[in-house]
């Protein structure tokens, strides 16, 4: 049960996120809890295997951005974390995430849509890795 190669892709994906949190936010204290390098790579590979789809909204944001700023890459793979960034300017570590409905909870009593857990975690870990993230929510 302690061998990640026997776990599901989703479980390894989540374990990779926990390993990122340990290494990016816990510093020296977190290092003692890291998996061996081969197991960390297995978990990172599970995250890289996640299929990304490009929405029409993302395409339209990319087209509008290209009209005013060159150099943004679509679906940039962030090497340290393994996250895919919708639009990124790697040299400046600026990323634009086009967030569709699946990135948010249902509106609260004030009609506010809060980001869901996976979206908040991605933002937090990318910020800890030195990225400035700009969210373009589907409802704006």
PDB file of C-alpha atoms in Angstrom:
ATOM      1  CA  UNK A   1       0.000   0.000   0.000  1.00  0.00           C
ATOM      2  CA  UNK A   2       2.976   2.339   0.427  1.00  0.00           C
ATOM      3  CA  UNK A   3       4.084   1.913  -3.185  1.00  0.00           C
ATOM      4  CA  UNK A   4       2.644   4.808  -5.281  1.00  0.00           C
ATOM      5  CA  UNK A   5       3.033   2.780  -8.487  1.00  0.00           C
ATOM      6  CA  UNK A   6       0.079   0.689  -7.293  1.00  0.00           C
ATOM      7  CA  UNK A   7      -2.131   3.731  -6.683  1.00  0.00           C
ATOM      8  CA  UNK A   8      -4.585   5.295  -9.098  1.00  0.00           C
ATOM      9  CA  UNK A   9      -3.546   8.192 -11.350  1.00  0.00           C
ATOM     10  CA  UNK A  10      -5.763  10.521  -9.301  1.00  0.00           C
ATOM     11  CA  UNK A  11      -4.139   9.425  -6.033  1.00  0.00           C
ATOM     12  CA  UNK A  12      -0.643   9.957  -7.454  1.00  0.00           C
ATOM     13  CA  UNK A  13      -1.724  13.352  -8.822  1.00  0.00           C
ATOM     14  CA  UNK A  14      -2.884  14.381  -5.338  1.00  0.00           C
ATOM     15  CA  UNK A  15       0.285  13.034  -3.752  1.00  0.00           C
ATOM     16  CA  UNK A  16       2.305  15.167  -6.186  1.00  0.00           C
ATOM     17  CA  UNK A  17       0.366  18.236  -5.057  1.00  0.00           C
ATOM     18  CA  UNK A  18       1.117  17.407  -1.421  1.00  0.00           C
ATOM     19  CA  UNK A  19       4.795  16.955  -2.259  1.00  0.00           C
ATOM     20  CA  UNK A  20       4.760  20.379  -3.962  1.00  0.00           C
ATOM     21  CA  UNK A  21       3.226  21.933  -0.881  1.00  0.00           C
ATOM     22  CA  UNK A  22       5.916  20.367   1.312  1.00  0.00           C
ATOM     23  CA  UNK A  23       8.766  21.538  -0.897  1.00  0.00           C
ATOM     24  CA  UNK A  24       7.424  25.016  -1.760  1.00  0.00           C
ATOM     25  CA  UNK A  25       5.812  26.091   1.480  1.00  0.00           C
ATOM     26  CA  UNK A  26       7.300  24.045   4.296  1.00  0.00           C
ATOM     27  CA  UNK A  27      10.952  24.539   3.376  1.00  0.00           C
ATOM     28  CA  UNK A  28      13.506  22.570   5.359  1.00  0.00           C
ATOM     29  CA  UNK A  29      10.799  21.247   7.692  1.00  0.00           C
ATOM     30  CA  UNK A  30       8.958  19.661   4.758  1.00  0.00           C
ATOM     31  CA  UNK A  31      12.036  18.093   3.186  1.00  0.00           C
ATOM     32  CA  UNK A  32      12.098  15.254   5.694  1.00  0.00           C
ATOM     33  CA  UNK A  33       8.675  14.095   4.510  1.00  0.00           C
ATOM     34  CA  UNK A  34       9.403  14.011   0.790  1.00  0.00           C
ATOM     35  CA  UNK A  35       9.176  10.714  -1.039  1.00  0.00           C
ATOM     36  CA  UNK A  36      12.284   9.248  -2.662  1.00  0.00           C
ATOM     37  CA  UNK A  37      13.054  10.864  -6.034  1.00  0.00           C
ATOM     38  CA  UNK A  38      11.786   7.920  -8.107  1.00  0.00           C
ATOM     39  CA  UNK A  39       8.414   7.957  -6.325  1.00  0.00           C
ATOM     40  CA  UNK A  40       8.150  11.761  -6.601  1.00  0.00           C
ATOM     41  CA  UNK A  41       8.732  11.432 -10.355  1.00  0.00           C
ATOM     42  CA  UNK A  42       6.042   8.761 -10.624  1.00  0.00           C
ATOM     43  CA  UNK A  43       3.565  11.107  -8.926  1.00  0.00           C
ATOM     44  CA  UNK A  44       4.644  14.074 -11.077  1.00  0.00           C
ATOM     45  CA  UNK A  45       4.193  11.953 -14.214  1.00  0.00           C
ATOM     46  CA  UNK A  46       0.616  11.204 -13.135  1.00  0.00           C
ATOM     47  CA  UNK A  47      -0.048  14.931 -13.027  1.00  0.00           C
ATOM     48  CA  UNK A  48       1.515  15.448 -16.446  1.00  0.00           C
ATOM     49  CA  UNK A  49      -0.776  12.770 -17.887  1.00  0.00           C
ATOM     50  CA  UNK A  50      -3.839  14.867 -17.047  1.00  0.00           C
ATOM     51  CA  UNK A  51      -5.642  15.808 -20.256  1.00  0.00           C
ATOM     52  CA  UNK A  52      -6.098  19.528 -20.839  1.00  0.00           C
ATOM     53  CA  UNK A  53      -8.770  20.953 -23.076  1.00  0.00           C
ATOM     54  CA  UNK A  54      -8.807  24.454 -24.483  1.00  0.00           C
ATOM     55  CA  UNK A  55     -12.185  26.145 -24.231  1.00  0.00           C
ATOM     56  CA  UNK A  56     -13.608  28.663 -26.670  1.00  0.00           C
ATOM     57  CA  UNK A  57     -13.360  31.261 -23.907  1.00  0.00           C
ATOM     58  CA  UNK A  58      -9.648  30.530 -23.526  1.00  0.00           C
ATOM     59  CA  UNK A  59      -9.161  30.816 -27.278  1.00  0.00           C
ATOM     60  CA  UNK A  60     -10.904  34.193 -27.336  1.00  0.00           C
ATOM     61  CA  UNK A  61      -8.867  35.493 -24.388  1.00  0.00           C
ATOM     62  CA  UNK A  62      -5.668  34.285 -26.084  1.00  0.00           C
ATOM     63  CA  UNK A  63      -6.619  36.039 -29.325  1.00  0.00           C
ATOM     64  CA  UNK A  64      -7.433  39.295 -27.522  1.00  0.00           C
ATOM     65  CA  UNK A  65      -4.180  39.117 -25.574  1.00  0.00           C
ATOM     66  CA  UNK A  66      -2.134  38.414 -28.718  1.00  0.00           C
ATOM     67  CA  UNK A  67      -3.504  41.633 -30.225  1.00  0.00           C
ATOM     68  CA  UNK A  68      -1.919  43.714 -27.435  1.00  0.00           C
ATOM     69  CA  UNK A  69       0.972  41.644 -26.031  1.00  0.00           C
ATOM     70  CA  UNK A  70       3.236  39.163 -27.803  1.00  0.00           C
ATOM     71  CA  UNK A  71       5.126  36.357 -26.123  1.00  0.00           C
ATOM     72  CA  UNK A  72       2.402  34.586 -24.168  1.00  0.00           C
ATOM     73  CA  UNK A  73       2.497  30.814 -24.562  1.00  0.00           C
ATOM     74  CA  UNK A  74      -0.686  28.744 -24.531  1.00  0.00           C
ATOM     75  CA  UNK A  75      -0.786  25.701 -22.257  1.00  0.00           C
ATOM     76  CA  UNK A  76       2.687  26.358 -20.892  1.00  0.00           C
ATOM     77  CA  UNK A  77       3.936  23.439 -18.796  1.00  0.00           C
ATOM     78  CA  UNK A  78       5.423  24.904 -15.630  1.00  0.00           C
ATOM     79  CA  UNK A  79       8.489  22.715 -15.100  1.00  0.00           C
ATOM     80  CA  UNK A  80       8.821  22.919 -11.326  1.00  0.00           C
ATOM     81  CA  UNK A  81       5.204  22.157 -10.454  1.00  0.00           C
ATOM     82  CA  UNK A  82       3.970  20.223 -13.477  1.00  0.00           C
ATOM     83  CA  UNK A  83       0.934  22.484 -13.791  1.00  0.00           C
ATOM     84  CA  UNK A  84      -0.263  23.569 -17.209  1.00  0.00           C
ATOM     85  CA  UNK A  85      -0.837  27.329 -17.422  1.00  0.00           C
ATOM     86  CA  UNK A  86      -3.520  28.531 -19.843  1.00  0.00           C
ATOM     87  CA  UNK A  87      -1.456  31.518 -20.984  1.00  0.00           C
ATOM     88  CA  UNK A  88       2.008  32.309 -19.683  1.00  0.00           C
ATOM     89  CA  UNK A  89       4.795  34.780 -20.145  1.00  0.00           C
ATOM     90  CA  UNK A  90       7.564  32.589 -18.685  1.00  0.00           C
ATOM     91  CA  UNK A  91      10.294  35.231 -18.811  1.00  0.00           C
ATOM     92  CA  UNK A  92       8.248  37.423 -16.450  1.00  0.00           C
ATOM     93  CA  UNK A  93       6.548  34.561 -14.584  1.00  0.00           C
ATOM     94  CA  UNK A  94       3.098  35.955 -15.334  1.00  0.00           C
ATOM     95  CA  UNK A  95       0.238  33.571 -16.035  1.00  0.00           C
ATOM     96  CA  UNK A  96      -3.354  34.062 -17.067  1.00  0.00           C
ATOM     97  CA  UNK A  97      -5.788  31.357 -16.081  1.00  0.00           C
ATOM     98  CA  UNK A  98      -9.114  31.355 -17.934  1.00  0.00           C
ATOM     99  CA  UNK A  99     -11.423  29.857 -15.348  1.00  0.00           C
ATOM    100  CA  UNK A 100     -14.639  28.240 -16.529  1.00  0.00           C
ATOM    101  CA  UNK A 101     -17.575  27.154 -14.350  1.00  0.00           C
ATOM    102  CA  UNK A 102     -15.811  23.994 -13.140  1.00  0.00           C
ATOM    103  CA  UNK A 103     -13.296  26.180 -11.270  1.00  0.00           C
ATOM    104  CA  UNK A 104     -15.936  27.695  -8.979  1.00  0.00           C
ATOM    105  CA  UNK A 105     -18.401  26.795  -6.279  1.00  0.00           C
ATOM    106  CA  UNK A 106     -22.056  27.650  -6.761  1.00  0.00           C
ATOM    107  CA  UNK A 107     -22.851  31.313  -6.032  1.00  0.00           C
ATOM    108  CA  UNK A 108     -23.426  32.179  -2.373  1.00  0.00           C
ATOM    109  CA  UNK A 109     -26.344  34.238  -1.028  1.00  0.00           C
ATOM    110  CA  UNK A 110     -24.649  37.385  -2.366  1.00  0.00           C
ATOM    111  CA  UNK A 111     -24.166  35.843  -5.828  1.00  0.00           C
ATOM    112  CA  UNK A 112     -20.409  35.597  -5.265  1.00  0.00           C
ATOM    113  CA  UNK A 113     -18.665  32.658  -6.928  1.00  0.00           C
ATOM    114  CA  UNK A 114     -15.691  31.496  -4.888  1.00  0.00           C
ATOM    115  CA  UNK A 115     -12.921  29.387  -6.449  1.00  0.00           C
ATOM    116  CA  UNK A 116     -13.128  25.694  -5.586  1.00  0.00           C
ATOM    117  CA  UNK A 117     -10.441  23.760  -3.717  1.00  0.00           C
ATOM    118  CA  UNK A 118      -8.396  22.502  -6.682  1.00  0.00           C
ATOM    119  CA  UNK A 119      -8.347  26.004  -8.208  1.00  0.00           C
ATOM    120  CA  UNK A 120      -7.264  27.601  -4.931  1.00  0.00           C
ATOM    121  CA  UNK A 121      -4.541  24.988  -4.464  1.00  0.00           C
ATOM    122  CA  UNK A 122      -3.198  25.508  -7.989  1.00  0.00           C
ATOM    123  CA  UNK A 123      -3.092  29.275  -7.481  1.00  0.00           C
ATOM    124  CA  UNK A 124      -1.397  28.903  -4.118  1.00  0.00           C
ATOM    125  CA  UNK A 125       1.281  26.476  -5.313  1.00  0.00           C
ATOM    126  CA  UNK A 126       2.047  28.495  -8.452  1.00  0.00           C
ATOM    127  CA  UNK A 127       2.341  31.664  -6.356  1.00  0.00           C
ATOM    128  CA  UNK A 128       4.731  29.823  -4.020  1.00  0.00           C
ATOM    129  CA  UNK A 129       6.744  28.827  -7.111  1.00  0.00           C
ATOM    130  CA  UNK A 130       7.103  32.516  -8.022  1.00  0.00           C
ATOM    131  CA  UNK A 131       4.273  33.024 -10.518  1.00  0.00           C
ATOM    132  CA  UNK A 132       1.926  36.003 -10.622  1.00  0.00           C
ATOM    133  CA  UNK A 133      -1.491  34.684 -11.613  1.00  0.00           C
ATOM    134  CA  UNK A 134      -4.312  36.626 -13.184  1.00  0.00           C
ATOM    135  CA  UNK A 135      -7.705  34.933 -13.267  1.00  0.00           C
ATOM    136  CA  UNK A 136     -10.184  35.589 -16.049  1.00  0.00           C
ATOM    137  CA  UNK A 137     -13.430  34.095 -14.732  1.00  0.00           C
ATOM    138  CA  UNK A 138     -16.082  32.934 -17.185  1.00  0.00           C
ATOM    139  CA  UNK A 139     -18.725  35.241 -15.692  1.00  0.00           C
ATOM    140  CA  UNK A 140     -16.884  38.513 -16.353  1.00  0.00           C
TER     141      UNK A 140
END
